Amino acid sequence: MFHKIAALFALIFISSVTRASDSLRLKSIPHPLSWNAQPADLHIRSASSFTMKAAKGTDLYCFVDGSYYVHQVPMLLFKPDSAFIFSAKLKPQFRKFYDGSAILLYTDSSSWAKLLLEKMEDGSVAIGSSIVRNRVTDDNYHRTIPGNEVYLKAVRAGKVYCFYYSTDGKTWNLLRTFSLENPENLRIGFYAQSPKGEGLTVDVSDLRYTAAPFKNFFTGE
């Protein structure tokens, strides 16, 4: 009974702090999280899961030649340790093409890295990644997946960053490696987008964070 009461108290506490100016505390993350902008909706479901909604017309994107740039999404971010393993299960409630949600590594409004689960124009659901430097992107479209949910992971060890995905949260597959500029300004977390639709709700669950470098390059564990 004590554990149930404690869990309920923690849930009430973190659920009450949802405004853009406030910080959020989740038990699974040892650092405070903060919003860059108010989400359309937010619901904390447990110490390691929440649901957020991005409004209509939200997007975080720039074209490969730098000719197009948009930075209009709700981002929930925190400042990580110098080495980390960060993962979660993302389940967007897709409606329109380009609806999506991502794990985000963010240094400033011109430079970031994202691992995105996105609905494509043909109706498929794909994992893609972008490394953006000075508003110029290096995009990769990695693979399509069945269904509308996947586990995504970002890790850092020294100057090396890696992205991974998993269908079960246990067997991880390496997608790409990269470096980031200005890592001293790095914050990490999540965002959601709906550039062509009326909004997107995404369930984030099984949230995990370890302040340590990975030992296995190919699994990020």
CSV table of C-alpha atoms in Angstrom, one decimal:
chain,number,residue,atom,x,y,z
A,1,MET,CA,0.0,0.0,0.0
A,2,PHE,CA,2.8,2.4,0.9
A,3,HIS,CA,4.3,2.0,-2.6
A,4,LYS,CA,1.0,2.7,-4.3
A,5,ILE,CA,0.5,5.9,-2.2
A,6,ALA,CA,4.1,7.1,-2.9
A,7,ALA,CA,3.6,6.4,-6.6
A,8,LEU,CA,0.3,8.3,-6.6
A,9,PHE,CA,1.9,11.3,-4.8
A,10,ALA,CA,4.7,11.4,-7.4
A,11,LEU,CA,2.3,11.2,-10.3
A,12,ILE,CA,0.2,14.0,-8.9
A,13,PHE,CA,3.3,16.2,-8.4
A,14,ILE,CA,4.8,15.8,-11.8
A,15,SER,CA,1.4,16.0,-13.5
A,16,SER,CA,0.8,19.4,-12.0
A,17,VAL,CA,3.9,21.0,-13.6
A,18,THR,CA,3.1,21.3,-17.3
A,19,ARG,CA,3.5,25.0,-18.2
A,20,ALA,CA,6.3,26.0,-20.6
A,21,SER,CA,8.0,28.0,-17.9
A,22,ASP,CA,8.1,25.1,-15.5
A,23,SER,CA,10.5,22.2,-15.2
A,24,LEU,CA,9.4,18.6,-15.1
A,25,ARG,CA,10.9,15.8,-13.0
A,26,LEU,CA,10.5,12.2,-14.0
A,27,LYS,CA,11.9,9.5,-11.8
A,28,SER,CA,13.6,7.8,-14.7
A,29,ILE,CA,15.6,10.9,-15.6
A,30,PRO,CA,18.0,12.3,-12.9
A,31,HIS,CA,17.8,15.8,-14.3
A,32,PRO,CA,15.0,18.4,-14.7
A,33,LEU,CA,13.3,18.6,-18.1
A,34,SER,CA,12.0,21.8,-19.5
A,35,TRP,CA,9.8,22.9,-22.5
A,36,ASN,CA,10.9,25.2,-25.2
A,37,ALA,CA,7.2,25.9,-26.0
A,38,GLN,CA,3.9,24.8,-24.5
A,39,PRO,CA,2.7,21.5,-26.0
A,40,ALA,CA,-0.9,21.3,-27.2
A,41,ASP,CA,-1.5,18.7,-24.5
A,42,LEU,CA,0.6,16.8,-21.9
A,43,HIS,CA,-0.3,13.9,-19.6
A,44,ILE,CA,2.2,12.2,-17.3
A,45,ARG,CA,1.3,8.5,-17.0
A,46,SER,CA,4.1,7.1,-14.8
A,47,ALA,CA,7.7,7.7,-13.7
A,48,SER,CA,8.8,6.6,-17.1
A,49,SER,CA,6.0,7.4,-19.5
A,50,PHE,CA,4.0,10.4,-20.7
A,51,THR,CA,1.8,11.5,-23.6
A,52,MET,CA,2.3,14.8,-25.4
A,53,LYS,CA,0.6,16.4,-28.4
A,54,ALA,CA,2.0,18.7,-31.0
A,55,ALA,CA,-0.3,21.2,-32.6
A,56,LYS,CA,-1.2,21.7,-36.2
A,57,GLY,CA,1.6,23.1,-38.4
A,58,THR,CA,4.5,22.0,-36.1
A,59,ASP,CA,7.8,21.0,-37.7
A,60,LEU,CA,11.6,20.9,-37.1
A,61,TYR,CA,13.2,20.7,-40.5
A,62,CYS,CA,15.7,22.2,-42.9
A,63,PHE,CA,16.4,21.2,-46.5
A,64,VAL,CA,19.7,19.6,-47.5
A,65,ASP,CA,20.9,22.7,-49.4
A,66,GLY,CA,19.9,25.1,-46.7
A,67,SER,CA,17.2,26.7,-48.8
A,68,TYR,CA,14.3,25.9,-46.3
A,69,TYR,CA,14.2,26.0,-42.5
A,70,VAL,CA,11.4,25.7,-40.0
A,71,HIS,CA,11.8,25.5,-36.2
A,72,GLN,CA,8.3,25.3,-34.6
A,73,VAL,CA,7.8,22.3,-32.4
A,74,PRO,CA,7.3,21.6,-28.7
A,75,MET,CA,10.5,20.1,-27.3
A,76,LEU,CA,11.0,18.5,-23.9
A,77,LEU,CA,14.7,18.6,-23.1
A,78,PHE,CA,17.2,18.2,-20.3
A,79,LYS,CA,21.0,18.6,-20.0
A,80,PRO,CA,22.6,15.2,-20.0
A,81,ASP,CA,25.8,13.9,-18.5
A,82,SER,CA,29.1,13.9,-20.5
A,83,ALA,CA,28.4,10.2,-21.3
A,84,PHE,CA,24.9,8.7,-21.6
A,85,ILE,CA,22.6,6.0,-22.9
A,86,PHE,CA,19.1,7.3,-23.5
A,87,SER,CA,16.2,5.4,-24.9
A,88,ALA,CA,12.4,5.2,-25.0
A,89,LYS,CA,9.5,3.6,-26.8
A,90,LEU,CA,7.7,6.0,-29.1
A,91,LYS,CA,4.1,5.4,-30.3
A,92,PRO,CA,2.7,8.3,-32.4
A,93,GLN,CA,-1.0,8.2,-33.2
A,94,PHE,CA,-0.4,8.9,-36.9
A,95,ARG,CA,-3.0,10.6,-39.0
A,96,LYS,CA,-1.4,12.7,-41.8
A,97,PHE,CA,1.9,12.1,-43.7
A,98,TYR,CA,4.9,13.7,-42.1
A,99,ASP,CA,3.4,13.3,-38.6
A,100,GLY,CA,6.2,12.2,-36.4
A,101,SER,CA,8.0,12.0,-33.1
A,102,ALA,CA,11.7,11.9,-32.3
A,103,ILE,CA,14.5,11.6,-29.9
A,104,LEU,CA,16.4,14.9,-30.1
A,105,LEU,CA,19.9,16.0,-29.4
A,106,TYR,CA,19.8,19.7,-29.5
A,107,THR,CA,22.6,22.3,-29.2
A,108,ASP,CA,20.9,25.4,-30.6
A,109,SER,CA,18.3,26.6,-33.1
A,110,SER,CA,20.7,26.0,-36.0
A,111,SER,CA,22.2,22.7,-34.9
A,112,TRP,CA,20.7,19.4,-33.8
A,113,ALA,CA,20.4,15.7,-34.4
A,114,LYS,CA,17.2,13.8,-34.4
A,115,LEU,CA,16.1,10.2,-34.7
A,116,LEU,CA,12.6,10.4,-36.1
A,117,LEU,CA,9.7,8.0,-36.5
A,118,GLU,CA,7.5,9.4,-39.3
A,119,LYS,CA,4.6,8.6,-41.5
A,120,MET,CA,5.5,8.9,-45.1
A,121,GLU,CA,3.4,10.0,-48.1
A,122,ASP,CA,2.8,6.4,-49.2
A,123,GLY,CA,1.4,5.5,-45.8
A,124,SER,CA,4.4,3.6,-44.6
A,125,VAL,CA,6.1,4.3,-41.2
A,126,ALA,CA,9.8,4.9,-41.4
A,127,ILE,CA,12.8,5.7,-39.2
A,128,GLY,CA,15.0,8.5,-40.4
A,129,SER,CA,17.7,10.6,-38.9
A,130,SER,CA,19.1,14.1,-39.5
A,131,ILE,CA,22.3,15.8,-38.4
A,132,VAL,CA,21.9,19.5,-38.8
A,133,ARG,CA,24.8,22.0,-38.7
A,134,ASN,CA,24.2,25.7,-39.3
A,135,ARG,CA,20.8,25.0,-40.7
A,136,VAL,CA,22.1,22.5,-43.3
A,137,THR,CA,21.0,18.9,-42.9
A,138,ASP,CA,22.4,15.5,-43.6
A,139,ASP,CA,19.3,13.3,-43.8
A,140,ASN,CA,19.2,9.5,-43.8
A,141,TYR,CA,16.0,7.4,-44.4
A,142,HIS,CA,17.0,4.1,-42.7
A,143,ARG,CA,14.1,1.7,-43.0
A,144,THR,CA,10.3,1.2,-42.7
A,145,ILE,CA,8.8,-0.7,-39.8
A,146,PRO,CA,5.5,-2.6,-39.4
A,147,GLY,CA,3.0,-0.9,-37.1
A,148,ASN,CA,3.4,2.5,-35.5
A,149,GLU,CA,5.7,2.0,-32.6
A,150,VAL,CA,9.4,1.5,-32.1
A,151,TYR,CA,12.2,1.8,-29.5
A,152,LEU,CA,14.8,4.5,-30.2
A,153,LYS,CA,18.1,5.2,-28.5
A,154,ALA,CA,20.8,7.8,-28.5
A,155,VAL,CA,24.2,7.4,-26.8
A,156,ARG,CA,27.4,9.3,-26.3
A,157,ALA,CA,30.9,8.2,-25.3
A,158,GLY,CA,33.6,10.9,-25.7
A,159,LYS,CA,33.1,12.7,-29.0
A,160,VAL,CA,31.2,9.7,-30.5
A,161,TYR,CA,27.4,9.7,-30.8
A,162,CYS,CA,25.2,6.9,-32.1
A,163,PHE,CA,21.6,6.2,-33.0
A,164,TYR,CA,19.9,2.8,-32.6
A,165,TYR,CA,16.5,1.3,-33.0
A,166,SER,CA,14.8,-1.9,-31.6
A,167,THR,CA,11.4,-3.5,-32.1
A,168,ASP,CA,11.3,-5.1,-28.6
A,169,GLY,CA,13.5,-2.9,-26.5
A,170,LYS,CA,16.1,-5.7,-26.0
A,171,THR,CA,17.8,-6.3,-29.4
A,172,TRP,CA,19.3,-3.0,-30.6
A,173,ASN,CA,20.4,-2.2,-34.2
A,174,LEU,CA,23.0,0.5,-35.0
A,175,LEU,CA,21.7,3.1,-37.5
A,176,ARG,CA,24.4,5.7,-37.7
A,177,THR,CA,27.3,7.4,-35.9
A,178,PHE,CA,28.1,11.1,-35.9
A,179,SER,CA,29.7,14.0,-34.1
A,180,LEU,CA,28.2,17.2,-32.8
A,181,GLU,CA,29.4,20.8,-32.6
A,182,ASN,CA,29.2,22.7,-29.3
A,183,PRO,CA,28.5,19.7,-27.1
A,184,GLU,CA,28.8,21.9,-24.0
A,185,ASN,CA,25.4,23.3,-25.0
A,186,LEU,CA,23.8,19.9,-25.6
A,187,ARG,CA,20.3,19.1,-24.3
A,188,ILE,CA,18.5,15.9,-25.1
A,189,GLY,CA,14.9,14.8,-25.1
A,190,PHE,CA,11.8,14.5,-27.3
A,191,TYR,CA,9.7,16.4,-29.8
A,192,ALA,CA,6.6,15.8,-31.9
A,193,GLN,CA,5.5,17.3,-35.2
A,194,SER,CA,2.4,17.6,-37.5
A,195,PRO,CA,3.4,19.8,-40.4
A,196,LYS,CA,0.6,18.8,-42.7
A,197,GLY,CA,-2.0,17.5,-40.2
A,198,GLU,CA,-4.3,18.8,-37.5
A,199,GLY,CA,-1.9,17.7,-34.7
A,200,LEU,CA,-0.2,14.6,-33.4
A,201,THR,CA,-0.3,12.8,-30.1
A,202,VAL,CA,2.6,10.5,-29.1
A,203,ASP,CA,2.9,8.1,-26.3
A,204,VAL,CA,6.4,7.9,-24.8
A,205,SER,CA,7.1,5.0,-22.5
A,206,ASP,CA,9.8,2.7,-21.1
A,207,LEU,CA,12.0,5.8,-20.7
A,208,ARG,CA,15.5,4.9,-19.7
A,209,TYR,CA,18.6,6.9,-18.9
A,210,THR,CA,22.1,5.8,-17.8
A,211,ALA,CA,24.9,8.3,-17.1
A,212,ALA,CA,27.7,6.1,-18.6
A,213,PRO,CA,29.3,5.4,-21.9
A,214,PHE,CA,28.3,2.4,-24.0
A,215,LYS,CA,30.5,-0.7,-23.9
A,216,ASN,CA,29.2,-2.4,-27.1
A,217,PHE,CA,29.4,-0.1,-30.1
A,218,PHE,CA,26.9,-2.2,-32.2
A,219,THR,CA,24.2,-2.3,-29.5
A,220,GLY,CA,24.8,0.9,-27.6
A,221,GLU,CA,24.7,-1.0,-24.3
